[in-house]
CSV table of C-alpha atoms and ligand atoms in Angstrom, one decimal:
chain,number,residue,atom,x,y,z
A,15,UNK,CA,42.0,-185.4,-102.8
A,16,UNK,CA,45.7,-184.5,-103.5
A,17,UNK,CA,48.7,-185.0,-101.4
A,18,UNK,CA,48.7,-181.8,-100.3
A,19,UNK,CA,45.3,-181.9,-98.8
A,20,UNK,CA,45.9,-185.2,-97.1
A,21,UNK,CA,48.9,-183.6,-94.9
A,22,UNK,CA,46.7,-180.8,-93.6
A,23,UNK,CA,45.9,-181.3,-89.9
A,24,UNK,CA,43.3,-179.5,-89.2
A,25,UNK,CA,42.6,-177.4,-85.5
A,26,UNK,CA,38.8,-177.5,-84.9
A,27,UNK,CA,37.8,-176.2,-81.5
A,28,UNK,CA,35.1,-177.8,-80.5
A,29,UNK,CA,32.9,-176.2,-77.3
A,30,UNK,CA,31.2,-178.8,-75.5
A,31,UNK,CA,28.4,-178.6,-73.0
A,32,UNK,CA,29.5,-180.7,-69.7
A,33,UNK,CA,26.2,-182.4,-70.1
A,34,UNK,CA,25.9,-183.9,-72.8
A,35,UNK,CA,29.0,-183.4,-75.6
A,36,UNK,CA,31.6,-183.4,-73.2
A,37,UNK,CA,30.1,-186.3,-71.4
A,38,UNK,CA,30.1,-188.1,-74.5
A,39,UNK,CA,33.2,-188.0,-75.6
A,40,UNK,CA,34.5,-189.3,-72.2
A,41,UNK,CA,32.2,-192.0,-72.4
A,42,UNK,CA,33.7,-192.2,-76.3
A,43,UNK,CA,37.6,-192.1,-74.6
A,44,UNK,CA,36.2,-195.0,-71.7
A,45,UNK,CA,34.9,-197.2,-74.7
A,46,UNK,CA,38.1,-196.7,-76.7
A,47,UNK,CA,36.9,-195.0,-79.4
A,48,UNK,CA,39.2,-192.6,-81.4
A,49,UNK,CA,38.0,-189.2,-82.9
A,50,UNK,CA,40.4,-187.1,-84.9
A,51,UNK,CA,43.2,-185.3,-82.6
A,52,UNK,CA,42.5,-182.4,-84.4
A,53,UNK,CA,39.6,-181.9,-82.1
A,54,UNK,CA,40.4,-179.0,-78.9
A,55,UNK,CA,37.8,-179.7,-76.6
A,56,UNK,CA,36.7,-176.4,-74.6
A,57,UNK,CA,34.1,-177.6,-71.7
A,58,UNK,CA,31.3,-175.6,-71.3
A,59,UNK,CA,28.8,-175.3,-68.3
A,60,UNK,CA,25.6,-175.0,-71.3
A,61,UNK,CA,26.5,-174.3,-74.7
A,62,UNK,CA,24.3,-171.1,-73.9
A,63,UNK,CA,27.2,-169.4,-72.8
A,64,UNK,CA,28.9,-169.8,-76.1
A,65,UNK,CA,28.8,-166.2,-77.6
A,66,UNK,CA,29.6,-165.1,-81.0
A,67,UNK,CA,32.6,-163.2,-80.4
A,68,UNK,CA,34.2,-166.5,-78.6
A,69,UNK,CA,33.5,-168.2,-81.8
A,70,UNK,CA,34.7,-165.6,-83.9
A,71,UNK,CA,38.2,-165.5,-81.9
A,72,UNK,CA,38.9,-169.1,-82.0
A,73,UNK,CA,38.4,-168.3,-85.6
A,74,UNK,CA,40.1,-165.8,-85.8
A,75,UNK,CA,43.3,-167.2,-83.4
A,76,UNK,CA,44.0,-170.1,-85.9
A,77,UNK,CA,40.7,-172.7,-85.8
A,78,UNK,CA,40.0,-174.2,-89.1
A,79,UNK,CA,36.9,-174.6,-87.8
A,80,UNK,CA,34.7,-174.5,-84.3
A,81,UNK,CA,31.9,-176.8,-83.0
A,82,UNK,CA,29.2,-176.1,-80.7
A,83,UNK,CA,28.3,-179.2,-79.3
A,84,UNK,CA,25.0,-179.2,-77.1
A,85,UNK,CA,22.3,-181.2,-75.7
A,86,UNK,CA,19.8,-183.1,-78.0
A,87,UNK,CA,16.7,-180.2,-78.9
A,88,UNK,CA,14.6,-179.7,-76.2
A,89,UNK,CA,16.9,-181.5,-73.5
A,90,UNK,CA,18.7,-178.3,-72.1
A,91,UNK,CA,19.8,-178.8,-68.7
A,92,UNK,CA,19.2,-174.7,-68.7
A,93,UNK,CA,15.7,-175.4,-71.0
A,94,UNK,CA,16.6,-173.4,-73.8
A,95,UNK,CA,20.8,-173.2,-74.1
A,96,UNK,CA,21.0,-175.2,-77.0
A,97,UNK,CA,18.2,-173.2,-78.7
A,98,UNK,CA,20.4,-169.8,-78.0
A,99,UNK,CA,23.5,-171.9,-79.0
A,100,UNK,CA,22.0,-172.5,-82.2
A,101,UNK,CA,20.7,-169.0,-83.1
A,102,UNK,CA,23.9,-167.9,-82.8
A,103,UNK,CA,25.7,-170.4,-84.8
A,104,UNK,CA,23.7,-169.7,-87.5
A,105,UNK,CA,24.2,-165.5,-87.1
A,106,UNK,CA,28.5,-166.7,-86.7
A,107,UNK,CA,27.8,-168.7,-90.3
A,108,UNK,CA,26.2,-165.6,-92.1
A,109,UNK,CA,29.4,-163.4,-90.8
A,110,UNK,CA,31.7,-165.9,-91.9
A,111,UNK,CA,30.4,-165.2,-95.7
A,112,UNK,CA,30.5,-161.4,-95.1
A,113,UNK,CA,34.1,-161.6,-93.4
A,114,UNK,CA,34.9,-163.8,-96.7
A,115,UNK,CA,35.4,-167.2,-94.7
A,116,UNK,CA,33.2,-170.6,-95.7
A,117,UNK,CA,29.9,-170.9,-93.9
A,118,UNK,CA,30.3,-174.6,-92.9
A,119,UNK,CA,33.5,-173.8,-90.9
A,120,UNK,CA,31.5,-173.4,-88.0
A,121,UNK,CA,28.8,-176.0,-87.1
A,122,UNK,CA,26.3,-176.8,-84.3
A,123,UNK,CA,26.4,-180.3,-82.7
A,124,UNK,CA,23.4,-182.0,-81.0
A,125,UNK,CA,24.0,-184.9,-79.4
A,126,UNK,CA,23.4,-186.6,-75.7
A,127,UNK,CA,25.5,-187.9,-72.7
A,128,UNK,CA,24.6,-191.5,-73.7
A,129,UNK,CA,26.2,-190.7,-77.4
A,130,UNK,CA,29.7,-191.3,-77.4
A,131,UNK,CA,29.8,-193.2,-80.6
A,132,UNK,CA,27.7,-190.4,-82.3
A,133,UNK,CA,30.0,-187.8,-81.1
A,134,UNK,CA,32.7,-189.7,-82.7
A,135,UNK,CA,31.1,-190.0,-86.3
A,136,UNK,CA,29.6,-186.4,-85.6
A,137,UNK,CA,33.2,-184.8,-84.9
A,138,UNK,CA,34.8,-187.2,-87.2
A,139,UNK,CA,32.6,-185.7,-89.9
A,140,UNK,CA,33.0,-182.3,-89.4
A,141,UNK,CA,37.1,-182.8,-89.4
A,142,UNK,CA,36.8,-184.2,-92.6
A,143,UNK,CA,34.4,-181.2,-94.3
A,144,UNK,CA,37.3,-179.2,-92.3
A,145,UNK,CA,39.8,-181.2,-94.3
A,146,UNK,CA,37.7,-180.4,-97.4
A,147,UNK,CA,37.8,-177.0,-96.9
A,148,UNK,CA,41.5,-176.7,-96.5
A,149,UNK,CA,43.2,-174.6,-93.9
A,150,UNK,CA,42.3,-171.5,-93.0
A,151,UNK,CA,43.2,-168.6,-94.8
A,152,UNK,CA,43.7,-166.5,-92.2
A,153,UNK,CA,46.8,-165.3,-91.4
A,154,UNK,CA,47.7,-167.4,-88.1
A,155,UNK,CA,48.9,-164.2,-86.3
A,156,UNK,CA,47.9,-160.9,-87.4
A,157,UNK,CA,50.0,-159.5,-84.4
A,158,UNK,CA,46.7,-157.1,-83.8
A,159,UNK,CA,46.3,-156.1,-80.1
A,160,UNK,CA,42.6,-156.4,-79.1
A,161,UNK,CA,42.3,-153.8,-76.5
A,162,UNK,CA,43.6,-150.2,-77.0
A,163,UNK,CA,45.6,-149.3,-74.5
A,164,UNK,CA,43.7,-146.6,-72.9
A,165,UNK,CA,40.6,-148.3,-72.5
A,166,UNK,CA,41.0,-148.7,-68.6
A,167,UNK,CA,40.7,-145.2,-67.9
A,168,UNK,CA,38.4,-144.5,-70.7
A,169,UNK,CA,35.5,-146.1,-68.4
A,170,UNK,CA,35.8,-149.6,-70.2
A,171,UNK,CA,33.7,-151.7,-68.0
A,172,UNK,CA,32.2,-155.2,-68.8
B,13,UNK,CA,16.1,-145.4,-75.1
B,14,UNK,CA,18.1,-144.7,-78.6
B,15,UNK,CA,18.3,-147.9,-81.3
B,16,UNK,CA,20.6,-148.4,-83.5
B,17,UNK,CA,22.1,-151.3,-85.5
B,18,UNK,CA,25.4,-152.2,-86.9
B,19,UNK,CA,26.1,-150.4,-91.0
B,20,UNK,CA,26.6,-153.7,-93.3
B,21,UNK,CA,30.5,-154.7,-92.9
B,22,UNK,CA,31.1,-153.6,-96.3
B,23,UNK,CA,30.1,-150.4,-95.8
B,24,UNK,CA,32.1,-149.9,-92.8
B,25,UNK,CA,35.3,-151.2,-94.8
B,26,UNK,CA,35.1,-149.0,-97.8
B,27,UNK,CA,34.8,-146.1,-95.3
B,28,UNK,CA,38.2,-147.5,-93.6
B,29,UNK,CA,40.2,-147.4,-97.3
B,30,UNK,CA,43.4,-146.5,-97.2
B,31,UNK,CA,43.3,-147.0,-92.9
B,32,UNK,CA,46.7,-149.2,-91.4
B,33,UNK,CA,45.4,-148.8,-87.6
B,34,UNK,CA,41.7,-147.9,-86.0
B,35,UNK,CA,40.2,-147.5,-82.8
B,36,UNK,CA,36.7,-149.2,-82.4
B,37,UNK,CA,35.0,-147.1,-79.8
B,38,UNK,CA,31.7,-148.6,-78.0
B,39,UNK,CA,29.3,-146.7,-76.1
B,40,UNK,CA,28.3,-148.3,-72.7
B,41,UNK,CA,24.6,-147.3,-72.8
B,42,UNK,CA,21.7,-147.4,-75.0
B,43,UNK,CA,23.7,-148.7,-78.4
B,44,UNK,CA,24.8,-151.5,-75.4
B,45,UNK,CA,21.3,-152.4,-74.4
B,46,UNK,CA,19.9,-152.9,-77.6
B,47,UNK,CA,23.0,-154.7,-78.7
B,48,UNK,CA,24.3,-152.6,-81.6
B,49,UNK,CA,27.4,-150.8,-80.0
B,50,UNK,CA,28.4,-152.3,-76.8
B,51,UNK,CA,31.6,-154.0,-75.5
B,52,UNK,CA,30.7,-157.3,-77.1
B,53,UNK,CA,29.7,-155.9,-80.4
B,54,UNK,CA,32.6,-153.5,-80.4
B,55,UNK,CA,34.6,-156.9,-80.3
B,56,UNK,CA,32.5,-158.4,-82.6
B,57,UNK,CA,33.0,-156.0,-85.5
B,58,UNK,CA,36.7,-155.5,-85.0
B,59,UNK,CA,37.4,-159.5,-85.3
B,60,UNK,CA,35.3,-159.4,-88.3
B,61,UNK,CA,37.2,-156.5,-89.7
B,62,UNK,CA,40.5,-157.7,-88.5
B,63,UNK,CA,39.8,-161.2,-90.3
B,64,UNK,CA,38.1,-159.6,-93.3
B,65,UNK,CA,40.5,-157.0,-94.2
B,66,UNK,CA,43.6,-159.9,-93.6
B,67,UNK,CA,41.5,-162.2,-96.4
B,68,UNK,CA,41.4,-158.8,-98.5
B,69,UNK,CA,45.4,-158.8,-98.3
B,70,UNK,CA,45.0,-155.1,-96.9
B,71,UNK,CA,45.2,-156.1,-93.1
B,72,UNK,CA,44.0,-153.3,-90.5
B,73,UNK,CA,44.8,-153.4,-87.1
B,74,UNK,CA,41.4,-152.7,-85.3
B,75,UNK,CA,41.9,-152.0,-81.7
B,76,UNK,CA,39.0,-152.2,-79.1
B,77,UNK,CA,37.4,-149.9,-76.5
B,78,UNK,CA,34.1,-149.3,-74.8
B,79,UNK,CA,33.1,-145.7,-72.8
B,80,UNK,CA,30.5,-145.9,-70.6
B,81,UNK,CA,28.5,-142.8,-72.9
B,82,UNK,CA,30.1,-141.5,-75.5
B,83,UNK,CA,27.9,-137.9,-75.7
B,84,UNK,CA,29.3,-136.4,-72.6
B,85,UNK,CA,32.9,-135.1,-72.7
B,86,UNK,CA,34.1,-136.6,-69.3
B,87,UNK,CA,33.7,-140.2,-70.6
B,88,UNK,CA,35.3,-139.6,-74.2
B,89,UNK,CA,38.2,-137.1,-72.6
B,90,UNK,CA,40.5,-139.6,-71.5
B,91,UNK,CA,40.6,-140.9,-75.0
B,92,UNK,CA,43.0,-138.3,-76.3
B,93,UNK,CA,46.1,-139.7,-74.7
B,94,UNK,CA,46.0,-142.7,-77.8
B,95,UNK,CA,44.5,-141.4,-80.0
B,96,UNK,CA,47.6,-140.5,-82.1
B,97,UNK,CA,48.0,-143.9,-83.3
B,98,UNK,CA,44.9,-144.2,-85.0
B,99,UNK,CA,44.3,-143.3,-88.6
B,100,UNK,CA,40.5,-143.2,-87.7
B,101,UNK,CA,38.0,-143.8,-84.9
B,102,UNK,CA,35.1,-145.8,-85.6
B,103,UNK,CA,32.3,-145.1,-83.5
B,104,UNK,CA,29.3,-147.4,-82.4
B,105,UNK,CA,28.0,-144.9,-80.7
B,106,UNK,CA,24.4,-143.7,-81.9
B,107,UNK,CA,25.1,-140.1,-83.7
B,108,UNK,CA,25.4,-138.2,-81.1
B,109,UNK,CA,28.3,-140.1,-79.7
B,110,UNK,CA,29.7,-139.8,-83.3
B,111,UNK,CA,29.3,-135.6,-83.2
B,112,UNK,CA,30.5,-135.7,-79.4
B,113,UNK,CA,33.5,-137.7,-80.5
B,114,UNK,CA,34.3,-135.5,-83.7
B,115,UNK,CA,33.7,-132.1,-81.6
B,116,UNK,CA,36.1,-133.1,-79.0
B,117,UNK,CA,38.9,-134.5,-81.3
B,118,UNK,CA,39.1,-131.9,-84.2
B,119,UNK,CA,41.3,-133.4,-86.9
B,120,UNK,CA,40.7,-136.7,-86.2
B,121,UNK,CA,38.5,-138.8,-88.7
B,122,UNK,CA,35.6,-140.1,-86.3
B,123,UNK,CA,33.6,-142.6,-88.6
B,124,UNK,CA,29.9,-143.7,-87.7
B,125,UNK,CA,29.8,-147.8,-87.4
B,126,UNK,CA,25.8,-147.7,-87.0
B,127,UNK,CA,22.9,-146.2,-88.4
B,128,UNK,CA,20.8,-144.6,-85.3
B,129,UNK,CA,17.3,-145.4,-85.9
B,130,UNK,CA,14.9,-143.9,-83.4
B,131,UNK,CA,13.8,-143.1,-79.7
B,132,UNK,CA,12.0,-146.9,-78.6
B,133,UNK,CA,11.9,-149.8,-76.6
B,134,UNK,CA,12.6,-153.5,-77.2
B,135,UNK,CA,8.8,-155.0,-77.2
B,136,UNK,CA,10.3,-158.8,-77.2
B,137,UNK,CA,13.7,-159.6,-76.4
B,138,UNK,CA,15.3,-159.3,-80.5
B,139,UNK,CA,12.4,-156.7,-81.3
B,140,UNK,CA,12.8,-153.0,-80.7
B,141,UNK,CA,10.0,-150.6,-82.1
B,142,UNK,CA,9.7,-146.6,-82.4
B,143,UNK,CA,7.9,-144.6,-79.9
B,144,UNK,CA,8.6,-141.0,-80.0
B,145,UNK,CA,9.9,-138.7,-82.3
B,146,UNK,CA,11.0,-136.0,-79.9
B,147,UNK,CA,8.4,-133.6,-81.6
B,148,UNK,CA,8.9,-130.8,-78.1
B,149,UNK,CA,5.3,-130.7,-76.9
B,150,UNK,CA,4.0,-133.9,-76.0
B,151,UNK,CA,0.4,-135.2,-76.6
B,152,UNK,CA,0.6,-138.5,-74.5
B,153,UNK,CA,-2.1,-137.2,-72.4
B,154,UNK,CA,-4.7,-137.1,-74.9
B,155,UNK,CA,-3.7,-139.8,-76.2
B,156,UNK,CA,-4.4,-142.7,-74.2
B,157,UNK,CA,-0.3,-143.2,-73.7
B,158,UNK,CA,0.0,-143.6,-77.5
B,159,UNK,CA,1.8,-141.4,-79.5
B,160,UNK,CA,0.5,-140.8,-83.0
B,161,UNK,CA,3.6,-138.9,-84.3
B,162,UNK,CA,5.8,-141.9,-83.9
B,163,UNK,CA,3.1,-144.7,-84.2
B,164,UNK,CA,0.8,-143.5,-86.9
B,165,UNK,CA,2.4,-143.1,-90.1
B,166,UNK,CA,0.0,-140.6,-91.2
B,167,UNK,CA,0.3,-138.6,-87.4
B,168,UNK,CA,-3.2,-137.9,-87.6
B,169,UNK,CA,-4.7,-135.8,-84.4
B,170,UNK,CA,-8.0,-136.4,-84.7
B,171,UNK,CA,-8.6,-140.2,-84.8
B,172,UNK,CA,-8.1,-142.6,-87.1
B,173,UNK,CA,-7.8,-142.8,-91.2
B,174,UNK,CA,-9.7,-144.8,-93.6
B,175,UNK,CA,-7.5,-147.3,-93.4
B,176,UNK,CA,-7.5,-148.7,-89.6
B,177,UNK,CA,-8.7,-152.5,-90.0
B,178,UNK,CA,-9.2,-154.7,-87.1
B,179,UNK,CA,-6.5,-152.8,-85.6
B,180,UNK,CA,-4.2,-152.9,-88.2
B,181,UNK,CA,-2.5,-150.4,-89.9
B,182,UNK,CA,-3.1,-150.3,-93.4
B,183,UNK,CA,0.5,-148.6,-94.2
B,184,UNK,CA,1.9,-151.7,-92.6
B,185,UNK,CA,-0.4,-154.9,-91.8
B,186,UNK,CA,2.6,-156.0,-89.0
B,187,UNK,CA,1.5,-152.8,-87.2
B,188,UNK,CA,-0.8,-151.9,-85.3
B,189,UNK,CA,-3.1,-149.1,-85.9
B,190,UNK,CA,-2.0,-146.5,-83.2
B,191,UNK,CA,-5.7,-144.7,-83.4
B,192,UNK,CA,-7.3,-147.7,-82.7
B,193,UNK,CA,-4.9,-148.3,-79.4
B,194,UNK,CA,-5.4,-144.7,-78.3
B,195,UNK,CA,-9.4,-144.9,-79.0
B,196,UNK,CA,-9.4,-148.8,-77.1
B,197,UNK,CA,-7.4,-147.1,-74.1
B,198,UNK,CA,-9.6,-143.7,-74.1
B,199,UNK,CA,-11.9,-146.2,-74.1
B,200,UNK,CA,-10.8,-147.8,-70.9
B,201,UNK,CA,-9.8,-144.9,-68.8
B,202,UNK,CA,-13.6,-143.5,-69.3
B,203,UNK,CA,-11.9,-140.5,-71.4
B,204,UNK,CA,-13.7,-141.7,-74.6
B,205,UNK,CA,-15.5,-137.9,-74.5
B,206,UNK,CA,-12.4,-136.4,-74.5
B,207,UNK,CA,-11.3,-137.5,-78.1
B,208,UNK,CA,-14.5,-135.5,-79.3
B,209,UNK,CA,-12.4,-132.7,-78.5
B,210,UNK,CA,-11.0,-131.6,-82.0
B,211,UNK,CA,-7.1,-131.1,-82.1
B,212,UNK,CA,-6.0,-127.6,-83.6
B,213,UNK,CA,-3.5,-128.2,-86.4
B,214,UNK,CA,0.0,-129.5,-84.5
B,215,UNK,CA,2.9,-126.5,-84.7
B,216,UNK,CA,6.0,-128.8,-85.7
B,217,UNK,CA,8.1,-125.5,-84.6
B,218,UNK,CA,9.2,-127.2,-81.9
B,219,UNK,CA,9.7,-130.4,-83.7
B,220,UNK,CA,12.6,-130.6,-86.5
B,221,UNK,CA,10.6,-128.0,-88.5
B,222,UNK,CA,11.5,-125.3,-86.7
B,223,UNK,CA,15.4,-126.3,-87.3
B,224,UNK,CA,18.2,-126.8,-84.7
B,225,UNK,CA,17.0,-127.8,-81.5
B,226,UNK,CA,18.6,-126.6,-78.1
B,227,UNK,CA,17.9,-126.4,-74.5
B,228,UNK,CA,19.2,-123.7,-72.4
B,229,UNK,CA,18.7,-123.5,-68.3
B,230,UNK,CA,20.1,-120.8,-66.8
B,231,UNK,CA,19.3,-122.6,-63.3
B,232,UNK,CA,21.9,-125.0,-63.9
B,233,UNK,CA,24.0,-123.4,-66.7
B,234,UNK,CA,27.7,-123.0,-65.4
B,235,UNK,CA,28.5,-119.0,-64.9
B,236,UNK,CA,31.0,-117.9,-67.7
B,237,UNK,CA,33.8,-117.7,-64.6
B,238,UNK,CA,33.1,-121.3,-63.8
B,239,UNK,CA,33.4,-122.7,-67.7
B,240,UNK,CA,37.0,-121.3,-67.5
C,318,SF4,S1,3.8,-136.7,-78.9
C,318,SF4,FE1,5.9,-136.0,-79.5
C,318,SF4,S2,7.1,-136.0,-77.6
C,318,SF4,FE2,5.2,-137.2,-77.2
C,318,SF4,S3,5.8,-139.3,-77.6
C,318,SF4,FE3,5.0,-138.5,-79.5
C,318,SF4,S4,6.8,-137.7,-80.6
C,318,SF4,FE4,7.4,-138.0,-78.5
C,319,SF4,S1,-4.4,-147.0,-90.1
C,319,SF4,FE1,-4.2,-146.0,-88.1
C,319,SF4,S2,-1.9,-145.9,-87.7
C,319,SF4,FE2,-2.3,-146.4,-89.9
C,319,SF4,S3,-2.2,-144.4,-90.9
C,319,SF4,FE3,-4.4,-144.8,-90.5
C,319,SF4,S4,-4.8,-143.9,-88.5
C,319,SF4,FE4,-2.6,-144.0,-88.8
């Protein structure tokens, strides 16, 4: 790795199902453990309620990379959240290559409430395939508004 | 309902050469409900072309909007008052919202961001599957509820081919063989007699044969003094 490489901080946003992931890495914090600051935490009621286009504009707004961190398979608080979760982290994946971006900056997480040193090595390891990657070469701001301006009264509804 | 799905992102790209600023237009009805042009795929395809065309060093600013249907004028109208900005409108509209966008904006480059398929319904959430063809004089009837213009790729009339196995369609073994639906459900209804009956030849005249299809009713048409 050069010099270069070493000084790059990565941002990896990092969605976290209240459940399990985000439980974890408090339990991680209570027990002292350290995972890399480069990690944003973003709580999530289920990781079922991650969508693509939330992943895409965390990419898109500056993340190196973004985690979906959910319950082990089969554990879903909401039965199958994780399962959706997945599906679409694996469609965000096959966009990144068409968009021109590495696959493995986005990666699905499974892990449980009871896990908080596996969340650190799990985190800990995607930060450092992050760190592989380099930064993103996205421009940090493109200065592109999202909604046009007339979209109120064009009947825009959600 | 009308399906469509997304054109490849390439595709949609090289048809945005030489664009600085676009307005992705989404319709809020059927391209919505089978995912392929709604709000969240209107944002989905204008990150990816925001982010893609920034990597390409040729960065277009790809604004966002959804209408609530793009093929009638009073939704699309209000559009006019920004459209000036844009180089080009890309529409994920099925066609019609495409033509309905181009007819009411002559001038402006209206650019189709989905291939419209055909007239169905999702069978599983994910799935969506054919099921009429618009052909103007519907045989549903004597068909057991099965249409053999959209479902049998042969649109045989008087049962089924040579081919039907187990149900299956030989053109396609994950289809099913729409003869042997509409015979099983003749079957059921106690009609089986019926499909004795032999079908005169079909007259596609009122199907795309017969060219350029268009309803008039003079019950509800506007009187010429109204329309001004
Ligand atoms: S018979 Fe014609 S109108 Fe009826 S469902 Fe089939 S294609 Fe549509
Ligand atoms: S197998 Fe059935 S559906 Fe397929 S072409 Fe023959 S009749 Fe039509």
């Amino acid at each position: 790795m050069t010099t270069e490489a070493k000084e790059f901080e990565p941002e990896v946003v990092a969605f976290c199902c209240r459940h399990c992931a985000y439980s974890a890495a408090d339990l991680a914090g209570g027990g002292r453990m350290t995972y890399p600051c480069a990690i944003k935490i973003v709580e999530m009621p289920c990781t079922g309620r991650a969508n693509v286009l939330e992943i895409l504009h965390a990419m898109e707004n500056g993340a190196d990379g973004v985690a979906v961190a959910g319950c082990l398979p089969g554990t879903c608080h909401y039965i199958k959240g994780n399962t959706h979760a997945r599906q679409r982290v694996d469609h965000v994946s096959e966009l990144l290559t068409k968009i021109g971006l590495e696959e493995m900056r986005v990666r699905m997480i499974h892990i449980s409430a009871a896990m908080g040193a596996q969340f650190v090595a799990e985190v800990t390891n995607f930060v450092e395939t992050i760190k592989d990657l380099g930064p993103s070469p996205l421009s940090r701001d493109t200065g592109n508004a999202r909604v046009a301006p007339g979209s109120e009264h064009a009947g825009s509804k959600p | 309902m009308i399906v469509a799905e997304q054109k490849p992102l390439d595709e949609i790209k090289t048809m945005l050469e030489g664009c600085k600023k676009v307005l992705a237009v989404g319709c809020g009805t059927c391209v919505t409900v089978c995912f392929a042009g709604g709000r969240r795929e209107v944002g989905i395809l204008s990150a990816s072309l925001r982010m893609s065309t920034d990597l390409d060093g040729e960065a277009i600013a790809v604004e966002e909007t959804t209408v609530q249907r793009q093929c009638e004028e009073e939704y699309i109208a209000p559009l006019e008052a920004d459209l000036e900005e844009y180089d080009a409108v890309l529409s994920l509209g099925c066609g019609v919202g495409v033509q309905s966008l181009a007819r009411q904006f002559p001038g402006k480059r209206i650019l189709p961001a989905l291939n419209t398929k055909f007239m169905g319904f999702p069978s599983e959430h994910g799935v969506w599957e054919e099921r009429c063809q618009g052909c103007g004089n519907c045989v549903l009837h004597i068909t057991g509820g099965v249409c053999p213009v959209s479902r049998c790729p042969k649109q045989l009339f008087n049962g089924p081919c040579g081919g039907s196995q187990d149900g299956i369609c030989e053109v396609d073994p994950g289809t099913e063989c729409a003869w042997h639906t509409i015979c099983t459900n003749q079957l059921e209804l106690g009609l089986f007699e019926e499909m004795m009956k032999v079908q005169p030849a079909k007259d596609w005249s009122t199907s795309r044969d017969g060219g350029h299809r268009r309803i008039v009713r003079e019950d509800i048409r506007l009187p010429e003094i109204e329309k001004a």
